[in-house]
Structures are given as C-alpha cells and as structure tokens.
XYZ file of C-alpha atoms in Angstrom:
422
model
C 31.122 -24.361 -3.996
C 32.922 -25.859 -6.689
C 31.795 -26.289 -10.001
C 32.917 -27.542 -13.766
C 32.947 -25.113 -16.177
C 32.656 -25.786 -19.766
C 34.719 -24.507 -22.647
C 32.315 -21.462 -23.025
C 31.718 -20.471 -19.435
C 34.236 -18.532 -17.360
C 35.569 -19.790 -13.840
C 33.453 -18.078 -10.958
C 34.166 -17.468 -7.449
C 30.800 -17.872 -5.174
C 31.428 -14.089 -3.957
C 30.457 -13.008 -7.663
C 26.917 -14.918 -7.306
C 25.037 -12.389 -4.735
C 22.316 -14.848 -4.257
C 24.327 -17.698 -2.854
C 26.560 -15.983 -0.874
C 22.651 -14.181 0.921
C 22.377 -17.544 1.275
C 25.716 -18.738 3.258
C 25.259 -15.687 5.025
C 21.749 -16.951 6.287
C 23.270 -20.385 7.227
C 26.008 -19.119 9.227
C 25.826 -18.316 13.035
C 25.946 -14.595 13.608
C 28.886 -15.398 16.064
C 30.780 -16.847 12.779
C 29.578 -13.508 10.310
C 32.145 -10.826 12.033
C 35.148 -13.424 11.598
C 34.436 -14.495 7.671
C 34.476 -10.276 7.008
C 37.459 -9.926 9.107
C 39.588 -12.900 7.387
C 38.845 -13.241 3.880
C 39.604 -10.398 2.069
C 36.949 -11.231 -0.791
C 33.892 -11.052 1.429
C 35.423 -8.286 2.801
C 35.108 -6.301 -0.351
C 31.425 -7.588 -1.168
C 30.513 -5.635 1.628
C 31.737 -2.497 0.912
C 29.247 0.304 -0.012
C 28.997 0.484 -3.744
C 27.578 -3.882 -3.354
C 24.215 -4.643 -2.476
C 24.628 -6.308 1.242
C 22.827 -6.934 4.040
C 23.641 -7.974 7.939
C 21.020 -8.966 10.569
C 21.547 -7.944 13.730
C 20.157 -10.983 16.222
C 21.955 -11.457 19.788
C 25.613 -10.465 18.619
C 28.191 -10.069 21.269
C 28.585 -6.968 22.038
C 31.830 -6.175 20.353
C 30.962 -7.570 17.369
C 27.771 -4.852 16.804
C 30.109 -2.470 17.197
C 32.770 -3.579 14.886
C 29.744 -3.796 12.941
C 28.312 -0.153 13.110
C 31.510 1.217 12.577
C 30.931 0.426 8.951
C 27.255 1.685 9.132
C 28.255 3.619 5.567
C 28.180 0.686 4.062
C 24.603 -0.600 4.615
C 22.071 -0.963 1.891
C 19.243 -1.901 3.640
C 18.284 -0.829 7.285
C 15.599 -2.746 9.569
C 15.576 -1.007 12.825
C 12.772 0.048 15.395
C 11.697 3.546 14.765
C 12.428 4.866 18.031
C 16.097 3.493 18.319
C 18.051 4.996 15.210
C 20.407 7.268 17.197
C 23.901 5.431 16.291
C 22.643 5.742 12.699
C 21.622 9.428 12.807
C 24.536 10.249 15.115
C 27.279 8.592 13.919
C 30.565 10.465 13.306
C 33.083 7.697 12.211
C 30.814 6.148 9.581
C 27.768 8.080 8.863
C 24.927 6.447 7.911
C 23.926 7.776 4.501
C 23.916 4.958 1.701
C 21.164 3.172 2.616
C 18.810 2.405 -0.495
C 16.118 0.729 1.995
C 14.795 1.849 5.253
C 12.422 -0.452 7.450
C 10.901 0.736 10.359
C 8.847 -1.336 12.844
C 8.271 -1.653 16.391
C 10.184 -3.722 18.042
C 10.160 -2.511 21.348
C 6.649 -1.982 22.470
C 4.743 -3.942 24.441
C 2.683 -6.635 23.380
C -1.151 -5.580 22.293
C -3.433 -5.351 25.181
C -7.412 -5.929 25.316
C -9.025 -6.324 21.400
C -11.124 -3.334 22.166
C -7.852 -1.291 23.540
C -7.444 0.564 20.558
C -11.076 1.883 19.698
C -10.787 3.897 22.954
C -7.668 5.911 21.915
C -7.808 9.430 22.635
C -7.001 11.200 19.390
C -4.892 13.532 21.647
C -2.366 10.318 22.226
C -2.637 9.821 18.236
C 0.237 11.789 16.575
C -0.833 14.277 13.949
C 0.164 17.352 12.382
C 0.168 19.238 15.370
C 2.573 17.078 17.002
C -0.693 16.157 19.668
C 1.074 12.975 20.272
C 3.983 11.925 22.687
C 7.439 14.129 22.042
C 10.112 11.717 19.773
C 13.558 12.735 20.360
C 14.466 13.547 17.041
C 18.267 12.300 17.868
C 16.182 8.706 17.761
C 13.865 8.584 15.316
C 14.630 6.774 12.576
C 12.438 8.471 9.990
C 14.302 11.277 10.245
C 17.440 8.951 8.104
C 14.938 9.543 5.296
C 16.674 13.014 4.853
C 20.349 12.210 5.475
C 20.352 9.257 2.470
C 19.725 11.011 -0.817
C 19.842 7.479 -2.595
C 16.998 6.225 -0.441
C 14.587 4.056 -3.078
C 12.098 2.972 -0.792
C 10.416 3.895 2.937
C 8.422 1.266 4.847
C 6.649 1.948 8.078
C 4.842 -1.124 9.606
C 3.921 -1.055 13.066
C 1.649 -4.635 14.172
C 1.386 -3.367 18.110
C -1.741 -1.354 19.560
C 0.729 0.459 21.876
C 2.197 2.757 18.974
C 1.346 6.026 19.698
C 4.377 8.316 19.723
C 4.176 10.904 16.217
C 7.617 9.774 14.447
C 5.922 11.607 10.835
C 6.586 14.991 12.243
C 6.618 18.184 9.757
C 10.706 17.674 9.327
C 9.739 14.359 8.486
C 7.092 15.230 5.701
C 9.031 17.424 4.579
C 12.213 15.471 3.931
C 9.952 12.999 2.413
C 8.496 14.920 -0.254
C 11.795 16.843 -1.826
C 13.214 13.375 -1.683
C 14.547 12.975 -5.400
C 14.658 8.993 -5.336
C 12.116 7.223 -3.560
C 9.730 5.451 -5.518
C 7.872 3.213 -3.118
C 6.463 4.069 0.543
C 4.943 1.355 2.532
C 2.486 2.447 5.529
C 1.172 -0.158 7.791
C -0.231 1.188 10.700
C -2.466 -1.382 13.330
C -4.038 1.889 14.800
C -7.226 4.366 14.552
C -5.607 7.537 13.340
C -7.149 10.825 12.399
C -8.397 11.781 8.801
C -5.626 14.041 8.870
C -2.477 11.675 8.838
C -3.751 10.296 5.400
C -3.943 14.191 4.295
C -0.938 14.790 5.630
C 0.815 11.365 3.323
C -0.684 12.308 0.144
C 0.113 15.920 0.260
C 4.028 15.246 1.018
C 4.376 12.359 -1.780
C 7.762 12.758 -3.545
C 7.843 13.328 -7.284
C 9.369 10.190 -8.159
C 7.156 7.550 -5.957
C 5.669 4.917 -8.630
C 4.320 3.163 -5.832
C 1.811 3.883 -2.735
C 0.556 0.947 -0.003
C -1.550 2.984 2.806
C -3.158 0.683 5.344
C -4.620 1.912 8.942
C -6.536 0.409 11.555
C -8.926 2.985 10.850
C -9.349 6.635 9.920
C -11.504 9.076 12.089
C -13.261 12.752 11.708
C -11.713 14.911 14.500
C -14.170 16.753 16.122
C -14.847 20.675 14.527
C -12.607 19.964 11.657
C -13.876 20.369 7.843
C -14.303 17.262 6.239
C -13.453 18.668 2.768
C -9.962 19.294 3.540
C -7.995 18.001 -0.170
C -4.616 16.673 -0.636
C -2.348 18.969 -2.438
C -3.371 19.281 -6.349
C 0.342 18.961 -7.237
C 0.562 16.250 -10.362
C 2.256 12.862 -9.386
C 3.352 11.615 -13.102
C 5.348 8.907 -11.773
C 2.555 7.016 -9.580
C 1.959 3.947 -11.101
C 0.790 1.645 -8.526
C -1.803 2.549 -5.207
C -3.205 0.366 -2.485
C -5.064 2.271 -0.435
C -6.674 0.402 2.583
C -8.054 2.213 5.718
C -11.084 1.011 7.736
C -13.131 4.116 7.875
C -16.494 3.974 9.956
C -19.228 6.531 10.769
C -18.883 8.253 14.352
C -21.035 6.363 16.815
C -22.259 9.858 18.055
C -23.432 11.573 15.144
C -26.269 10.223 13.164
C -26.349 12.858 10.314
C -23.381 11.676 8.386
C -23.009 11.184 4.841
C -20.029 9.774 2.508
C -18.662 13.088 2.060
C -18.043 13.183 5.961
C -15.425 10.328 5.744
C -11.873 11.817 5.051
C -10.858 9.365 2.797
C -13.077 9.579 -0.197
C -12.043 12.951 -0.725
C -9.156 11.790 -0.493
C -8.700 8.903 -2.785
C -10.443 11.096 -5.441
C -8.133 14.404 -5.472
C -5.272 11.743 -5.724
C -6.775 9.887 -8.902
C -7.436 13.235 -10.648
C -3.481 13.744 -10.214
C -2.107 10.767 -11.170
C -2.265 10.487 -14.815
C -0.265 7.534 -15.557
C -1.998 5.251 -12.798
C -1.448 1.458 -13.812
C -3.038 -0.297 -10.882
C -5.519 1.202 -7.877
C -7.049 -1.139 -5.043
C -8.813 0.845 -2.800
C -10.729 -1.098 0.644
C -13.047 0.631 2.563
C -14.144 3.759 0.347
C -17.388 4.426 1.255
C -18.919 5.975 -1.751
C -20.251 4.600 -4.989
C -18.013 3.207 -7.414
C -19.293 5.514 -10.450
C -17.553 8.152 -9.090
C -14.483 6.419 -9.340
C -15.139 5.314 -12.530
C -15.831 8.839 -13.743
C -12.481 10.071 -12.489
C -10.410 7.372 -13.723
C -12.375 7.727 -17.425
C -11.228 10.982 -17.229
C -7.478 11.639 -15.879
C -6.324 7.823 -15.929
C -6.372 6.442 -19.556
C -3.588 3.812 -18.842
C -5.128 2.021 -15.918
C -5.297 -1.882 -16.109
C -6.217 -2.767 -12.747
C -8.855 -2.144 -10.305
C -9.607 -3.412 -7.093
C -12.800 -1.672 -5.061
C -14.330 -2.454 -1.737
C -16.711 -0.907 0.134
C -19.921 0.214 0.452
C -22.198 2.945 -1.331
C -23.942 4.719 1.370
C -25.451 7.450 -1.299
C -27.083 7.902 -4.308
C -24.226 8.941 -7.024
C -24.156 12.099 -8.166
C -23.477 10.525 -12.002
C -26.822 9.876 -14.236
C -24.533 8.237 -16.900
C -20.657 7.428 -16.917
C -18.840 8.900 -19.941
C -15.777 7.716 -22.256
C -13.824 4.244 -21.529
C -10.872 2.721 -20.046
C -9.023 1.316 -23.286
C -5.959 -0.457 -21.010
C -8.502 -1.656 -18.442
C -7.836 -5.917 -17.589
C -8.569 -6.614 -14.493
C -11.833 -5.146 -13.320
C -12.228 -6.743 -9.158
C -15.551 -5.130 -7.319
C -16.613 -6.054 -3.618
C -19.823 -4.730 -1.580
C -21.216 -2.099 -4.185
C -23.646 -3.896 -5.644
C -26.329 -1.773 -4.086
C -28.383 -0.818 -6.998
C -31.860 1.011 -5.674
C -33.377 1.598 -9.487
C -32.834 -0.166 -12.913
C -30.923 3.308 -14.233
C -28.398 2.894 -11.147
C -27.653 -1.374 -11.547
C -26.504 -0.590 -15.015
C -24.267 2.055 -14.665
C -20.807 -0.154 -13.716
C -21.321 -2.716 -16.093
C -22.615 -0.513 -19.243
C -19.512 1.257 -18.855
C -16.965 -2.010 -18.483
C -18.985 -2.779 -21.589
C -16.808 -0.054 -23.481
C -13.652 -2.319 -22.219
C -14.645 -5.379 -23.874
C -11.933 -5.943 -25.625
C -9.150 -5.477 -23.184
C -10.460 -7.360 -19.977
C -9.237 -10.395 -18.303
C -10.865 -10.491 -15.041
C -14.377 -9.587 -13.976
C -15.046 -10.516 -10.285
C -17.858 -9.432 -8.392
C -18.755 -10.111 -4.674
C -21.847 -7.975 -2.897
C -21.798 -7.772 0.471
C -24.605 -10.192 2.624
C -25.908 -7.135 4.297
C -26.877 -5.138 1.220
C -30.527 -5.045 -0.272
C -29.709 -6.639 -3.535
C -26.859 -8.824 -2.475
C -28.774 -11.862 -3.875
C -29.064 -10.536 -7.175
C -27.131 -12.046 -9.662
C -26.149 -9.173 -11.829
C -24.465 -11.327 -13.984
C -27.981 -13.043 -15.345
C -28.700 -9.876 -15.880
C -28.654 -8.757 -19.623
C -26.779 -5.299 -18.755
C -24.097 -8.243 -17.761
C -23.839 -10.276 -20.446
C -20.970 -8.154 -22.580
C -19.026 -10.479 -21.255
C -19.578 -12.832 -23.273
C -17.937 -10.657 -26.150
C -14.757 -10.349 -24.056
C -12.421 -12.224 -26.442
C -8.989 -12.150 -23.942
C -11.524 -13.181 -20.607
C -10.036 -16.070 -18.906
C -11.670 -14.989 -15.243
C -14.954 -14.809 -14.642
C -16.297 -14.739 -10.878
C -19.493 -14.048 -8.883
C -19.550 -14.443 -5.444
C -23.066 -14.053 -3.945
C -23.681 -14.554 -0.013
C -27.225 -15.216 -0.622
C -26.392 -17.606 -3.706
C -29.757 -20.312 -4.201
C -30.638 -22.702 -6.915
C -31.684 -19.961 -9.197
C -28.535 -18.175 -8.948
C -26.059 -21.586 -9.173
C -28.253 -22.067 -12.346
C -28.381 -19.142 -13.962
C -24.614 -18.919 -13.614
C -24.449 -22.385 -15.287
C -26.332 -21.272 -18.374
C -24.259 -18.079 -18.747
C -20.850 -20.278 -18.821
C -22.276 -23.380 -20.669
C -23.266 -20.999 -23.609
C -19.756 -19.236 -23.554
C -17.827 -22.310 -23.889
C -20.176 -23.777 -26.086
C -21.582 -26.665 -24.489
C-alpha cells in the first residue's frame, strides 16, 4: 500500500499500521494466511508474542491448524468453545499462556429446542457450587486458561444455546479468578435459568483489579430450603468502576408468600454497591425492590457515580421515610417500571432527592411500566418534578407513559414550552 510521504513524515511499511494489516488479514483466504507468515519475514515478526495479533480459525486444512497451534504462545486473544480447550491447556511445545483475552462460547451444542425447554430445567442439571451439574473434564475446559495466563485483561463467557448445562465455573475456577492480579473486565452471558447461587458465587470471587462487571442470565431462581439472605463477600472492590447487572428474576410459581427479600439478587446488588466505592456507572434490570433503597446506598458509599440505569419493579413498601445526602457526580439519571407510588410521601421520594443533583444532570428518563397502578401518571406535571427545570447542563429530558392521553401529551407540552421559552 504505497503512499507519498512528505518532507515531515517518515516512510512506513503497512506491517507498522496494526489496523490495516487486521484488515488484509480479514480479506485474505485462510488457505492464503499460513503461507504470508511462512514467507515474509516481516509478518512473521508481527506475530510474535510481545504484538497484539489475532488468527481465526474457520475450515483450515488440517496441517495448517497445526502449524498454527504450535505457536499457541503467541496468541493475544483466544475465541474457543468452552468445552474444547485441551491443546491450549495441554500443550507442551508452545504453552498457551500470553493470552490478554479469553472468549468462551458454545459452539458445539445443539441448536435450542422448544421456547419453553428451558423453564423446565432441573436445577440438579444446572451447575452450581456443588458441582450438581454434568462432570467437565478439567483437561478441556477452557476456563480453567484463566489461571495459566497471568496477563489475562479480560474473561468473557457467552453462551446463546438452551442446551448449556455442564458447570465449567467450578471452585478451581473461582478461585483462579479472584487472585487473578490483571483482569479488569468479566463478561457473563448466560441464555439459561440458573440458581441464586451462581450470581453469589461471581460476586464473591471478583478479582481486585476488575473495573468492569456485565452479568446477564436467563433468569435467577431460589433453590428450595436455602436462605435467601445469603451476601456476597464484604471484601472492598476499589477498582469497580462500571456494573451491568441484568438477570430476569421471577417469584416461584409455587409459593405465594414471597416478598422482595426472597429474590437472591437484591441482596445481592446491594452488598456489592456498599463495596464499591468508586462506582462510575450501575444499570441494573430486573431488581425487584424499590429504587430508594438504591438510592440510599449509592448516597452513601458511591459519591462518584454518574450513571444510573434501573428497571424493575417495587413489589414493597420501602423501608426509607426520607432519602438522605446527594449524588454530586450524578448525569445520567435512566428509571423504568418503579413508578409505583401508593401515597403522596412515597411519589416524592426519587425525584426530591435527584433534586439535590440539579446541577450536574444531563439525562432524566422515566418509563412506568403499563401494568402498574399509577403508570398513567405523569410525574413529570407533577410539581415534586419540576427541578428540572433548574437543571442548567439538561439536554435529555424523556417520559415514556404506556397509558399516555391528551392530558398527559399536554401537560408535557407546557412543561417544555416554558423551559425553552416559547
């Protein structure tokens, strides 16, 4: 790729320009790859270890993967199925142990069966702590690579088939995971139900230096005659920055007695908050208590939070009469399905206390849920709502009713006419 270079630029080779040579590399057959390494000494030496390089694997001859894993030392970043690592973990001409990445999906399991396949797991076929699910040959699983690369920076797990059910996070696993002394992001993607106690099990094996946290389940379930008020470990994360948090949790068909303290992952949630000091950004799906509790606990052990993200529902009464101190970083304030205010006291708790952030925020969105009591209240017509209005840096304003009217659409126009000064 020739180019002219001008009296103050230097001459430079393509293989000095990462980003085009990705490129080239994505162009290429995979049949014409193996030769370019083999012949040119200078793409040769881009992928040795101490360069950032990558090589997909996708129907090479047979030779040529093995030419290929015989320099397994020298990859950065590692997609492979989670149940097929053994070259990687077993490797004795090239150990595997640089990697800075690791990816691991699924793909060899079957195709998802019927929609309602996966409600009718038996937790028994769900791995958990206790190893209850199917054996994994640990000469084969690929988490266990976690412990072997010391540079790792970042973990993903993402599994989009029904038919996952093997336990790959065993306790060697966990454990590798949180005396790791590099990674700062793990990715969890899980298309399953699981038990309350996987998410336990994650938060109380989180490595010192993770800054960020994406959790996302199917669904989390009680196990039967197990306490619901099981905590994650109070161990302080100072380097957490960033936490998405998004399992489907849902009340047990056969109990009828249940309140939000019986789902796992409130507790769960909360004990992490209260650890996390320097938490920047927190979107949490699916907690199913109110929002002032939240609140509360980020007022109190998360001064430098600027974004928040809740959905959910509020199946209680909160145990807060009034929300104390402020969020002085706070810009982006996003709240979905809480809007369940059952006394005048309650509907003014959220926004008296974004009122205290005033001069910070940037976003206010909120969207109540069609199936809650006051979802076609407009809290925003509301005077409790109206500190907006002396939000000098807003520039997004949103409320999203599912029982909007005429009333509503006008009231909403009066609001904005008289902040932009029409």
């Amino acid at each position: 790729m020739p180019f002219a270079p001008t009296a103050h630029s230097l001459s430079l080779s393509i293989f000095d320009i990462p980003l085009i040579l990705d490129l080239i590399c994505d162009n290429l057959t995979k049949d014409d790859l193996l030769p370019c390494l083999q012949a040119s000494r200078g793409w040769h030496d881009l992928f040795k270890p101490q360069i950032l390089r990558y090589v997909r694997f996708a129907d090479l001859k047979k030779q040529q993967t093995w030419n290929i894993l015989d320099r397994a030392a020298g990859i950065r970043l590692l997609t492979i199925d989670i149940s097929d690592a053994g070259w990687f973990l077993n490797n004795p001409y090239s150990p595997c142990v640089n990697l800075l990445t690791l990816r691991c999906v699924d793909f060899g399991y079957l195709e998802p069966g019927d929609y309602n396949e996966y409600y009718d797991y038996n937790l028994d076929d769900i791995g958990d702590l206790n190893l209850t699910g199917r054996p994994v040959d640990p000469n084969t699983n690929a988490l266990n690579l976690v412990q072997s690369n010391l540079n790792l920076t970042a973990l993903e797990v993402i599994h989009e088939r029904q038919h996952y059910r093997a336990n790959h996070f065993t306790p060697a696993v966990f454990l590798s995971i949180s005396n790791h002394q590099s990674l700062s992001l793990i990715k969890i993607e899980l298309d399953i139900v699981l038990p309350g106690s996987f998410l336990f099990a994650v938060l109380q094996h989180l490595p010192q230096p993770l800054e960020d946290l994406l959790f996302s389940v199917k669904g989390l379930r009680r196990q039967p005659g197990t306490s619901t008020t099981a905590q994650p470990t109070s161990q302080q994360h100072h380097s957490l920055r960033r936490v998405t948090l998004s399992p489907c949790c849902y009340w047990d068909d056969n109990e009828d007695d249940q309140t939000s303290e019986d789902i796992p992952f409130n507790g769960a949630i909360i004990s992490l908050v209260r650890c996390s000091p320097h938490l920047v950004d927190l979107k949490v799906s699916s907690y199913c208590g109110h929002v002032a509790v939240l609140l509360q606990v980020l007022a109190d052990h998360c001064a430098d939070v600027e974004t928040i993200d809740f959905e959910g529902h509020s199946h209680t009464v909160p145990n807060v009469v009034t929300l104390t101190g402020s969020l002085l970083c706070l810009r982006e304030f996003r709240l979905a399905g809480y809007y369940t205010a059952n006394n005048e006291d309650e509907g003014q708790l959220v926004p008296t206390f974004l009122h205290r952030s005033s001069s910070t925020l940037e976003v206010i969105s909120i969207e109540p849920s069609f199936d809650l009591p006051n979802s076609a209240i407009n809290p925003f017509a509301a005077t409790e709502w109206n500190f907006w209005l002396e939000c000098p840096r807003l520039r997004e304003y949103a409320y999203r009713s599912c029982g909007s009217g005429s009333q509503i659409t006008a009231d909403m126009r009066n609001v904005i006419d008289t902040r932009v000064g029409v």
